[in-house]
């Protein structure tokens, strides 16, 4: 019984940490278009839900944060690991890496899926 509980917990943890957002190409384009105004401000920090564009709100994010590199849309947090969608600020001098921590996978022009192990 203990062995079963152990494997059940390990399986749950593996599933929980493997949750990356599913974003289609058309959704990515909508996200890119609808976040332009958020990226044009020099304002950084947490963005309240009332200011999330419809394409961002449709992802049901836990939180949204703007920094000098772009806009982070956090869709999954598990302990220190975070996943979500990143919208690159076209004015930023940042090339999102595919390897390392955090890592990024491009899904459309300036839109990426990101993962940070913490």
mmCIF file of N, CA, C and O in Angstrom, residues 17-116:
data_model
loop_
_atom_site.group_PDB
_atom_site.id
_atom_site.type_symbol
_atom_site.label_atom_id
_atom_site.label_comp_id
_atom_site.label_asym_id
_atom_site.label_seq_id
_atom_site.Cartn_x
_atom_site.Cartn_y
_atom_site.Cartn_z
ATOM 1 N N UNK A 17 3.814 19.110 -12.882
ATOM 2 C CA UNK A 17 4.939 19.916 -13.346
ATOM 3 C C UNK A 17 5.074 19.895 -14.856
ATOM 4 O O UNK A 17 5.841 20.660 -15.415
ATOM 5 N N UNK A 18 4.327 19.058 -15.537
ATOM 6 C CA UNK A 18 4.424 18.978 -16.985
ATOM 7 C C UNK A 18 3.380 19.793 -17.713
ATOM 8 O O UNK A 18 3.205 19.655 -18.901
ATOM 9 N N UNK A 19 2.644 20.623 -17.008
ATOM 10 C CA UNK A 19 1.530 21.373 -17.603
ATOM 11 C C UNK A 19 2.033 22.636 -18.288
ATOM 12 O O UNK A 19 2.353 23.613 -17.624
ATOM 13 N N UNK A 20 2.099 22.598 -19.584
ATOM 14 C CA UNK A 20 2.442 23.793 -20.347
ATOM 15 C C UNK A 20 1.165 24.285 -21.015
ATOM 16 O O UNK A 20 0.298 23.488 -21.353
ATOM 17 N N UNK A 21 1.028 25.579 -21.192
ATOM 18 C CA UNK A 21 -0.193 26.066 -21.825
ATOM 19 C C UNK A 21 -0.271 25.601 -23.275
ATOM 20 O O UNK A 21 0.737 25.457 -23.954
ATOM 21 N N UNK A 22 -1.472 25.373 -23.731
ATOM 22 C CA UNK A 22 -1.705 25.007 -25.117
ATOM 23 C C UNK A 22 -2.217 26.251 -25.828
ATOM 24 O O UNK A 22 -3.295 26.756 -25.505
ATOM 25 N N UNK A 23 -1.428 26.741 -26.765
ATOM 26 C CA UNK A 23 -1.772 27.969 -27.480
ATOM 27 C C UNK A 23 -1.634 27.708 -28.972
ATOM 28 O O UNK A 23 -0.564 27.325 -29.452
ATOM 29 N N UNK A 24 -2.724 27.913 -29.701
ATOM 30 C CA UNK A 24 -2.689 27.732 -31.149
ATOM 31 C C UNK A 24 -2.023 28.942 -31.807
ATOM 32 O O UNK A 24 -1.835 29.982 -31.169
ATOM 33 N N UNK A 25 -1.715 28.797 -33.075
ATOM 34 C CA UNK A 25 -1.105 29.908 -33.819
ATOM 35 C C UNK A 25 -2.024 31.126 -33.849
ATOM 36 O O UNK A 25 -1.581 32.257 -33.664
ATOM 37 N N UNK A 26 -3.319 30.895 -34.064
ATOM 38 C CA UNK A 26 -4.254 32.026 -34.115
ATOM 39 C C UNK A 26 -4.393 32.680 -32.740
ATOM 40 O O UNK A 26 -4.509 33.906 -32.645
ATOM 41 N N UNK A 27 -4.368 31.891 -31.670
ATOM 42 C CA UNK A 27 -4.414 32.459 -30.322
ATOM 43 C C UNK A 27 -3.155 33.275 -30.043
ATOM 44 O O UNK A 27 -3.220 34.345 -29.427
ATOM 45 N N UNK A 28 -2.012 32.769 -30.501
ATOM 46 C CA UNK A 28 -0.748 33.482 -30.303
ATOM 47 C C UNK A 28 -0.759 34.825 -31.023
ATOM 48 O O UNK A 28 -0.291 35.826 -30.484
ATOM 49 N N UNK A 29 -1.304 34.847 -32.214
ATOM 50 C CA UNK A 29 -1.401 36.106 -32.967
ATOM 51 C C UNK A 29 -2.309 37.081 -32.218
ATOM 52 O O UNK A 29 -1.984 38.267 -32.086
ATOM 53 N N UNK A 30 -3.432 36.599 -31.714
ATOM 54 C CA UNK A 30 -4.349 37.459 -30.949
ATOM 55 C C UNK A 30 -3.664 37.997 -29.696
ATOM 56 O O UNK A 30 -3.801 39.180 -29.358
ATOM 57 N N UNK A 31 -2.929 37.141 -29.003
ATOM 58 C CA UNK A 31 -2.194 37.576 -27.811
ATOM 59 C C UNK A 31 -1.205 38.666 -28.183
ATOM 60 O O UNK A 31 -1.120 39.702 -27.526
ATOM 61 N N UNK A 32 -0.458 38.457 -29.254
ATOM 62 C CA UNK A 32 0.530 39.432 -29.705
ATOM 63 C C UNK A 32 -0.133 40.769 -30.027
ATOM 64 O O UNK A 32 0.347 41.832 -29.609
ATOM 65 N N UNK A 33 -1.234 40.736 -30.758
ATOM 66 C CA UNK A 33 -1.926 41.965 -31.156
ATOM 67 C C UNK A 33 -2.548 42.686 -29.961
ATOM 68 O O UNK A 33 -2.511 43.909 -29.883
ATOM 69 N N UNK A 34 -3.111 41.927 -29.039
ATOM 70 C CA UNK A 34 -3.838 42.538 -27.931
ATOM 71 C C UNK A 34 -2.941 43.006 -26.781
ATOM 72 O O UNK A 34 -3.409 43.713 -25.898
ATOM 73 N N UNK A 35 -1.674 42.624 -26.799
ATOM 74 C CA UNK A 35 -0.775 43.042 -25.718
ATOM 75 C C UNK A 35 0.109 44.223 -26.111
ATOM 76 O O UNK A 35 0.935 44.661 -25.311
ATOM 77 N N UNK A 36 -0.064 44.741 -27.301
ATOM 78 C CA UNK A 36 0.767 45.857 -27.771
ATOM 79 C C UNK A 36 0.721 47.026 -26.790
ATOM 80 O O UNK A 36 1.757 47.580 -26.426
ATOM 81 N N UNK A 37 -0.465 47.403 -26.342
ATOM 82 C CA UNK A 37 -0.560 48.565 -25.446
ATOM 83 C C UNK A 37 0.133 48.299 -24.110
ATOM 84 O O UNK A 37 0.730 49.214 -23.537
ATOM 85 N N UNK A 38 0.070 47.068 -23.609
ATOM 86 C CA UNK A 38 0.766 46.747 -22.361
ATOM 87 C C UNK A 38 2.285 46.812 -22.539
ATOM 88 O O UNK A 38 3.010 47.200 -21.631
ATOM 89 N N UNK A 39 2.749 46.446 -23.729
ATOM 90 C CA UNK A 39 4.188 46.478 -23.998
ATOM 91 C C UNK A 39 4.686 47.897 -24.286
ATOM 92 O O UNK A 39 5.863 48.190 -24.085
ATOM 93 N N UNK A 40 3.819 48.764 -24.754
ATOM 94 C CA UNK A 40 4.240 50.123 -25.088
ATOM 95 C C UNK A 40 4.460 50.992 -23.855
ATOM 96 O O UNK A 40 5.125 52.013 -23.936
ATOM 97 N N UNK A 41 3.908 50.590 -22.741
ATOM 98 C CA UNK A 41 4.145 51.359 -21.517
ATOM 99 C C UNK A 41 5.508 50.964 -20.948
ATOM 100 O O UNK A 41 5.993 49.865 -21.172
ATOM 101 N N UNK A 42 6.119 51.852 -20.243
ATOM 102 C CA UNK A 42 7.382 51.544 -19.573
ATOM 103 C C UNK A 42 7.132 50.991 -18.178
ATOM 104 O O UNK A 42 8.053 50.731 -17.430
ATOM 105 N N UNK A 43 5.869 50.831 -17.853
ATOM 106 C CA UNK A 43 5.450 50.338 -16.555
ATOM 107 C C UNK A 43 5.858 48.870 -16.385
ATOM 108 O O UNK A 43 5.643 48.054 -17.272
ATOM 109 N N UNK A 44 6.464 48.543 -15.251
ATOM 110 C CA UNK A 44 6.817 47.153 -14.975
ATOM 111 C C UNK A 44 6.108 46.704 -13.704
ATOM 112 O O UNK A 44 5.649 47.519 -12.917
ATOM 113 N N UNK A 45 6.020 45.408 -13.536
ATOM 114 C CA UNK A 45 5.389 44.840 -12.357
ATOM 115 C C UNK A 45 4.128 44.067 -12.706
ATOM 116 O O UNK A 45 3.842 43.792 -13.869
ATOM 117 N N UNK A 46 3.394 43.713 -11.664
ATOM 118 C CA UNK A 46 2.167 42.939 -11.830
ATOM 119 C C UNK A 46 1.093 43.772 -12.532
ATOM 120 O O UNK A 46 0.954 44.964 -12.257
ATOM 121 N N UNK A 47 0.356 43.119 -13.415
ATOM 122 C CA UNK A 47 -0.735 43.773 -14.121
ATOM 123 C C UNK A 47 -2.044 43.192 -13.568
ATOM 124 O O UNK A 47 -2.242 41.973 -13.605
ATOM 125 N N UNK A 48 -2.922 44.038 -13.059
ATOM 126 C CA UNK A 48 -4.168 43.531 -12.469
ATOM 127 C C UNK A 48 -5.091 42.914 -13.528
ATOM 128 O O UNK A 48 -5.083 43.341 -14.691
ATOM 129 N N UNK A 49 -5.883 41.932 -13.134
ATOM 130 C CA UNK A 49 -6.785 41.252 -14.087
ATOM 131 C C UNK A 49 -7.692 42.196 -14.870
ATOM 132 O O UNK A 49 -8.013 41.909 -16.024
ATOM 133 N N UNK A 50 -8.082 43.302 -14.297
ATOM 134 C CA UNK A 50 -8.960 44.250 -14.998
ATOM 135 C C UNK A 50 -8.304 44.813 -16.255
ATOM 136 O O UNK A 50 -9.000 45.277 -17.165
ATOM 137 N N UNK A 51 -6.973 44.759 -16.335
ATOM 138 C CA UNK A 51 -6.252 45.305 -17.491
ATOM 139 C C UNK A 51 -5.828 44.225 -18.489
ATOM 140 O O UNK A 51 -5.201 44.526 -19.496
ATOM 141 N N UNK A 52 -6.162 42.963 -18.219
ATOM 142 C CA UNK A 52 -5.786 41.893 -19.135
ATOM 143 C C UNK A 52 -6.664 41.948 -20.383
ATOM 144 O O UNK A 52 -7.889 41.986 -20.287
ATOM 145 N N UNK A 53 -6.054 41.928 -21.569
ATOM 146 C CA UNK A 53 -6.846 41.856 -22.797
ATOM 147 C C UNK A 53 -7.572 40.504 -22.871
ATOM 148 O O UNK A 53 -7.158 39.541 -22.224
ATOM 149 N N UNK A 54 -8.642 40.414 -23.668
ATOM 150 C CA UNK A 54 -9.414 39.166 -23.756
ATOM 151 C C UNK A 54 -8.580 37.925 -24.100
ATOM 152 O O UNK A 54 -8.810 36.852 -23.534
ATOM 153 N N UNK A 55 -7.615 38.051 -25.002
ATOM 154 C CA UNK A 55 -6.796 36.890 -25.383
ATOM 155 C C UNK A 55 -5.932 36.407 -24.224
ATOM 156 O O UNK A 55 -5.646 35.213 -24.110
ATOM 157 N N UNK A 56 -5.516 37.317 -23.360
ATOM 158 C CA UNK A 56 -4.741 36.943 -22.172
ATOM 159 C C UNK A 56 -5.668 36.319 -21.139
ATOM 160 O O UNK A 56 -5.380 35.253 -20.579
ATOM 161 N N UNK A 57 -6.804 36.949 -20.880
ATOM 162 C CA UNK A 57 -7.767 36.426 -19.905
ATOM 163 C C UNK A 57 -8.249 35.030 -20.300
ATOM 164 O O UNK A 57 -8.512 34.193 -19.425
ATOM 165 N N UNK A 58 -8.334 34.757 -21.602
ATOM 166 C CA UNK A 58 -8.785 33.444 -22.085
ATOM 167 C C UNK A 58 -7.845 32.315 -21.659
ATOM 168 O O UNK A 58 -8.259 31.148 -21.613
ATOM 169 N N UNK A 59 -6.608 32.645 -21.339
ATOM 170 C CA UNK A 59 -5.647 31.634 -20.876
ATOM 171 C C UNK A 59 -5.852 31.282 -19.402
ATOM 172 O O UNK A 59 -5.204 30.386 -18.893
ATOM 173 N N UNK A 60 -6.725 32.009 -18.726
ATOM 174 C CA UNK A 60 -6.972 31.837 -17.281
ATOM 175 C C UNK A 60 -5.667 31.878 -16.485
ATOM 176 O O UNK A 60 -5.360 30.971 -15.704
ATOM 177 N N UNK A 61 -4.881 32.938 -16.668
ATOM 178 C CA UNK A 61 -3.587 32.993 -15.974
ATOM 179 C C UNK A 61 -3.744 33.186 -14.472
ATOM 180 O O UNK A 61 -4.749 33.716 -13.988
ATOM 181 N N UNK A 62 -2.724 32.730 -13.763
ATOM 182 C CA UNK A 62 -2.662 32.953 -12.323
ATOM 183 C C UNK A 62 -2.261 34.400 -12.047
ATOM 184 O O UNK A 62 -2.710 35.006 -11.087
ATOM 185 N N UNK A 63 -1.383 34.915 -12.901
ATOM 186 C CA UNK A 63 -0.942 36.302 -12.796
ATOM 187 C C UNK A 63 -0.263 36.709 -14.087
ATOM 188 O O UNK A 63 0.119 35.860 -14.895
ATOM 189 N N UNK A 64 -0.111 38.022 -14.270
ATOM 190 C CA UNK A 64 0.556 38.581 -15.451
ATOM 191 C C UNK A 64 1.523 39.644 -14.952
ATOM 192 O O UNK A 64 1.174 40.463 -14.107
ATOM 193 N N UNK A 65 2.742 39.604 -15.483
ATOM 194 C CA UNK A 65 3.784 40.544 -15.044
ATOM 195 C C UNK A 65 4.518 41.103 -16.252
ATOM 196 O O UNK A 65 4.856 40.388 -17.188
ATOM 197 N N UNK A 66 4.789 42.385 -16.217
ATOM 198 C CA UNK A 66 5.565 43.067 -17.269
ATOM 199 C C UNK A 66 6.948 43.362 -16.725
ATOM 200 O O UNK A 66 7.086 43.854 -15.597
ATOM 201 N N UNK A 67 7.992 43.037 -17.483
ATOM 202 C CA UNK A 67 9.347 43.459 -17.120
ATOM 203 C C UNK A 67 10.015 44.036 -18.357
ATOM 204 O O UNK A 67 9.374 44.214 -19.390
ATOM 205 N N UNK A 68 11.298 44.345 -18.260
ATOM 206 C CA UNK A 68 11.994 45.010 -19.367
ATOM 207 C C UNK A 68 12.099 44.143 -20.622
ATOM 208 O O UNK A 68 12.307 44.662 -21.710
ATOM 209 N N UNK A 69 11.945 42.822 -20.477
ATOM 210 C CA UNK A 69 12.043 41.919 -21.616
ATOM 211 C C UNK A 69 10.718 41.727 -22.330
ATOM 212 O O UNK A 69 10.676 41.449 -23.519
ATOM 213 N N UNK A 70 9.629 41.830 -21.584
ATOM 214 C CA UNK A 70 8.325 41.614 -22.182
ATOM 215 C C UNK A 70 7.265 41.318 -21.147
ATOM 216 O O UNK A 70 7.377 41.707 -19.983
ATOM 217 N N UNK A 71 6.267 40.576 -21.583
ATOM 218 C CA UNK A 71 5.102 40.278 -20.758
ATOM 219 C C UNK A 71 5.064 38.786 -20.445
ATOM 220 O O UNK A 71 5.053 37.963 -21.358
ATOM 221 N N UNK A 72 5.039 38.460 -19.164
ATOM 222 C CA UNK A 72 4.950 37.068 -18.719
ATOM 223 C C UNK A 72 3.527 36.780 -18.270
ATOM 224 O O UNK A 72 3.007 37.460 -17.386
ATOM 225 N N UNK A 73 2.919 35.771 -18.882
ATOM 226 C CA UNK A 73 1.566 35.340 -18.540
ATOM 227 C C UNK A 73 1.711 33.985 -17.862
ATOM 228 O O UNK A 73 1.956 32.973 -18.522
ATOM 229 N N UNK A 74 1.602 33.952 -16.547
ATOM 230 C CA UNK A 74 1.839 32.740 -15.765
ATOM 231 C C UNK A 74 0.567 31.893 -15.733
ATOM 232 O O UNK A 74 -0.434 32.294 -15.130
ATOM 233 N N UNK A 75 0.613 30.728 -16.365
ATOM 234 C CA UNK A 75 -0.563 29.858 -16.413
ATOM 235 C C UNK A 75 -0.455 28.678 -15.464
ATOM 236 O O UNK A 75 -1.451 28.024 -15.183
ATOM 237 N N UNK A 76 0.735 28.390 -14.972
ATOM 238 C CA UNK A 76 0.928 27.250 -14.077
ATOM 239 C C UNK A 76 2.097 27.520 -13.145
ATOM 240 O O UNK A 76 3.180 27.892 -13.595
ATOM 241 N N UNK A 77 1.862 27.331 -11.855
ATOM 242 C CA UNK A 77 2.917 27.452 -10.856
ATOM 243 C C UNK A 77 2.843 26.239 -9.959
ATOM 244 O O UNK A 77 1.760 25.875 -9.484
ATOM 245 N N UNK A 78 3.982 25.597 -9.756
ATOM 246 C CA UNK A 78 4.051 24.442 -8.876
ATOM 247 C C UNK A 78 5.331 24.568 -8.070
ATOM 248 O O UNK A 78 6.421 24.418 -8.619
ATOM 249 N N UNK A 79 5.198 24.882 -6.789
ATOM 250 C CA UNK A 79 6.317 25.221 -5.929
ATOM 251 C C UNK A 79 7.069 26.383 -6.574
ATOM 252 O O UNK A 79 6.501 27.440 -6.715
ATOM 253 N N UNK A 80 8.323 26.182 -7.016
ATOM 254 C CA UNK A 80 9.072 27.279 -7.630
ATOM 255 C C UNK A 80 9.052 27.230 -9.157
ATOM 256 O O UNK A 80 9.522 28.143 -9.811
ATOM 257 N N UNK A 81 8.487 26.163 -9.726
ATOM 258 C CA UNK A 81 8.433 26.044 -11.180
ATOM 259 C C UNK A 81 7.251 26.847 -11.722
ATOM 260 O O UNK A 81 6.159 26.809 -11.166
ATOM 261 N N UNK A 82 7.529 27.587 -12.798
ATOM 262 C CA UNK A 82 6.486 28.396 -13.426
ATOM 263 C C UNK A 82 6.483 28.136 -14.926
ATOM 264 O O UNK A 82 7.530 27.927 -15.527
ATOM 265 N N UNK A 83 5.285 28.177 -15.498
ATOM 266 C CA UNK A 83 5.112 28.004 -16.936
ATOM 267 C C UNK A 83 4.085 29.002 -17.432
ATOM 268 O O UNK A 83 3.246 29.466 -16.673
ATOM 269 N N UNK A 84 4.163 29.282 -18.711
ATOM 270 C CA UNK A 84 3.180 30.187 -19.278
ATOM 271 C C UNK A 84 3.558 30.661 -20.653
ATOM 272 O O UNK A 84 4.313 30.009 -21.380
ATOM 273 N N UNK A 85 3.035 31.819 -20.979
ATOM 274 C CA UNK A 85 3.254 32.436 -22.291
ATOM 275 C C UNK A 85 4.037 33.722 -22.072
ATOM 276 O O UNK A 85 3.756 34.488 -21.155
ATOM 277 N N UNK A 86 5.031 33.928 -22.916
ATOM 278 C CA UNK A 86 5.861 35.132 -22.865
ATOM 279 C C UNK A 86 5.691 35.890 -24.163
ATOM 280 O O UNK A 86 5.772 35.312 -25.247
ATOM 281 N N UNK A 87 5.438 37.198 -24.057
ATOM 282 C CA UNK A 87 5.348 38.062 -25.241
ATOM 283 C C UNK A 87 6.556 38.992 -25.195
ATOM 284 O O UNK A 87 6.695 39.820 -24.294
ATOM 285 N N UNK A 88 7.435 38.817 -26.150
ATOM 286 C CA UNK A 88 8.666 39.596 -26.223
ATOM 287 C C UNK A 88 8.378 41.042 -26.578
ATOM 288 O O UNK A 88 7.610 41.332 -27.502
ATOM 289 N N UNK A 89 8.980 41.952 -25.845
ATOM 290 C CA UNK A 89 8.911 43.373 -26.184
ATOM 291 C C UNK A 89 9.838 43.579 -27.383
ATOM 292 O O UNK A 89 11.041 43.333 -27.287
ATOM 293 N N UNK A 90 9.308 44.000 -28.533
ATOM 294 C CA UNK A 90 10.143 44.165 -29.728
ATOM 295 C C UNK A 90 11.305 45.143 -29.531
ATOM 296 O O UNK A 90 12.300 45.071 -30.236
ATOM 297 N N UNK A 91 11.197 46.052 -28.562
ATOM 298 C CA UNK A 91 12.271 47.014 -28.301
ATOM 299 C C UNK A 91 13.341 46.440 -27.367
ATOM 300 O O UNK A 91 14.393 47.051 -27.201
ATOM 301 N N UNK A 92 13.073 45.300 -26.763
ATOM 302 C CA UNK A 92 14.030 44.705 -25.820
ATOM 303 C C UNK A 92 15.179 44.052 -26.584
ATOM 304 O O UNK A 92 14.986 43.492 -27.666
ATOM 305 N N UNK A 93 16.330 44.130 -26.009
ATOM 306 C CA UNK A 93 17.507 43.456 -26.579
ATOM 307 C C UNK A 93 17.631 42.109 -25.889
ATOM 308 O O UNK A 93 18.515 41.900 -25.063
ATOM 309 N N UNK A 94 16.712 41.209 -26.227
ATOM 310 C CA UNK A 94 16.629 39.912 -25.571
ATOM 311 C C UNK A 94 16.305 38.857 -26.608
ATOM 312 O O UNK A 94 15.384 39.016 -27.407
ATOM 313 N N UNK A 95 17.099 37.797 -26.608
ATOM 314 C CA UNK A 95 16.872 36.660 -27.490
ATOM 315 C C UNK A 95 16.521 35.476 -26.595
ATOM 316 O O UNK A 95 17.405 34.873 -25.988
ATOM 317 N N UNK A 96 15.220 35.131 -26.465
ATOM 318 C CA UNK A 96 14.811 34.075 -25.545
ATOM 319 C C UNK A 96 15.498 32.741 -25.857
ATOM 320 O O UNK A 96 15.381 32.230 -26.972
ATOM 321 N N UNK A 97 16.236 32.176 -24.877
ATOM 322 C CA UNK A 97 16.965 30.930 -25.116
ATOM 323 C C UNK A 97 16.054 29.699 -25.088
ATOM 324 O O UNK A 97 15.091 29.643 -24.319
ATOM 325 N N UNK A 98 16.372 28.743 -25.942
ATOM 326 C CA UNK A 98 15.599 27.499 -25.973
ATOM 327 C C UNK A 98 16.082 26.511 -24.916
ATOM 328 O O UNK A 98 15.352 25.604 -24.552
ATOM 329 N N UNK A 99 17.281 26.682 -24.434
ATOM 330 C CA UNK A 99 17.857 25.807 -23.406
ATOM 331 C C UNK A 99 18.140 26.630 -22.162
ATOM 332 O O UNK A 99 18.320 27.832 -22.233
ATOM 333 N N UNK A 100 18.247 25.969 -21.038
ATOM 334 C CA UNK A 100 18.594 26.657 -19.808
ATOM 335 C C UNK A 100 17.364 26.933 -18.962
ATOM 336 O O UNK A 100 16.301 26.349 -19.165
ATOM 337 N N UNK A 101 17.533 27.822 -18.030
ATOM 338 C CA UNK A 101 16.448 28.148 -17.112
ATOM 339 C C UNK A 101 16.380 29.650 -16.915
ATOM 340 O O UNK A 101 17.320 30.231 -16.366
ATOM 341 N N UNK A 102 15.359 30.310 -17.384
ATOM 342 C CA UNK A 102 14.181 29.761 -18.052
ATOM 343 C C UNK A 102 14.470 29.395 -19.509
ATOM 344 O O UNK A 102 15.457 29.842 -20.083
ATOM 345 N N UNK A 103 13.582 28.600 -20.064
ATOM 346 C CA UNK A 103 13.687 28.239 -21.473
ATOM 347 C C UNK A 103 12.405 28.668 -22.184
ATOM 348 O O UNK A 103 11.343 28.784 -21.576
ATOM 349 N N UNK A 104 12.538 28.920 -23.486
ATOM 350 C CA UNK A 104 11.439 29.461 -24.277
ATOM 351 C C UNK A 104 11.295 28.661 -25.567
ATOM 352 O O UNK A 104 12.290 28.254 -26.162
ATOM 353 N N UNK A 105 10.058 28.456 -26.004
ATOM 354 C CA UNK A 105 9.768 27.803 -27.283
ATOM 355 C C UNK A 105 8.884 28.754 -28.082
ATOM 356 O O UNK A 105 7.780 29.104 -27.647
ATOM 357 N N UNK A 106 9.367 29.184 -29.233
ATOM 358 C CA UNK A 106 8.642 30.158 -30.062
ATOM 359 C C UNK A 106 7.413 29.505 -30.675
ATOM 360 O O UNK A 106 7.494 28.418 -31.240
ATOM 361 N N UNK A 107 6.261 30.193 -30.578
ATOM 362 C CA UNK A 107 5.038 29.686 -31.203
ATOM 363 C C UNK A 107 4.497 30.655 -32.252
ATOM 364 O O UNK A 107 3.676 30.270 -33.072
ATOM 365 N N UNK A 108 4.935 31.890 -32.211
ATOM 366 C CA UNK A 108 4.555 32.900 -33.204
ATOM 367 C C UNK A 108 5.532 34.062 -33.058
ATOM 368 O O UNK A 108 6.355 34.083 -32.146
ATOM 369 N N UNK A 109 5.426 35.020 -33.967
ATOM 370 C CA UNK A 109 6.294 36.192 -33.900
ATOM 371 C C UNK A 109 6.164 36.851 -32.525
ATOM 372 O O UNK A 109 5.082 37.273 -32.127
ATOM 373 N N UNK A 110 7.268 36.877 -31.791
ATOM 374 C CA UNK A 110 7.360 37.485 -30.457
ATOM 375 C C UNK A 110 6.523 36.808 -29.371
ATOM 376 O O UNK A 110 6.341 37.371 -28.297
ATOM 377 N N UNK A 111 5.990 35.621 -29.621
ATOM 378 C CA UNK A 111 5.200 34.896 -28.622
ATOM 379 C C UNK A 111 5.827 33.525 -28.388
ATOM 380 O O UNK A 111 6.103 32.789 -29.333
ATOM 381 N N UNK A 112 6.031 33.210 -27.113
ATOM 382 C CA UNK A 112 6.733 31.990 -26.719
ATOM 383 C C UNK A 112 6.000 31.295 -25.572
ATOM 384 O O UNK A 112 5.296 31.939 -24.795
ATOM 385 N N UNK A 113 6.214 29.993 -25.463
ATOM 386 C CA UNK A 113 5.866 29.256 -24.254
ATOM 387 C C UNK A 113 7.136 29.278 -23.416
ATOM 388 O O UNK A 113 8.232 29.055 -23.928
ATOM 389 N N UNK A 114 7.023 29.556 -22.110
ATOM 390 C CA UNK A 114 8.212 29.562 -21.263
ATOM 391 C C UNK A 114 8.051 28.599 -20.104
ATOM 392 O O UNK A 114 6.948 28.247 -19.701
ATOM 393 N N UNK A 115 9.210 28.188 -19.582
ATOM 394 C CA UNK A 115 9.280 27.336 -18.406
ATOM 395 C C UNK A 115 10.448 27.803 -17.569
ATOM 396 O O UNK A 115 11.558 27.974 -18.073
ATOM 397 N N UNK A 116 10.183 28.009 -16.294
ATOM 398 C CA UNK A 116 11.236 28.384 -15.352
ATOM 399 C C UNK A 116 11.198 27.394 -14.202
ATOM 400 O O UNK A 116 10.164 27.229 -13.546
#
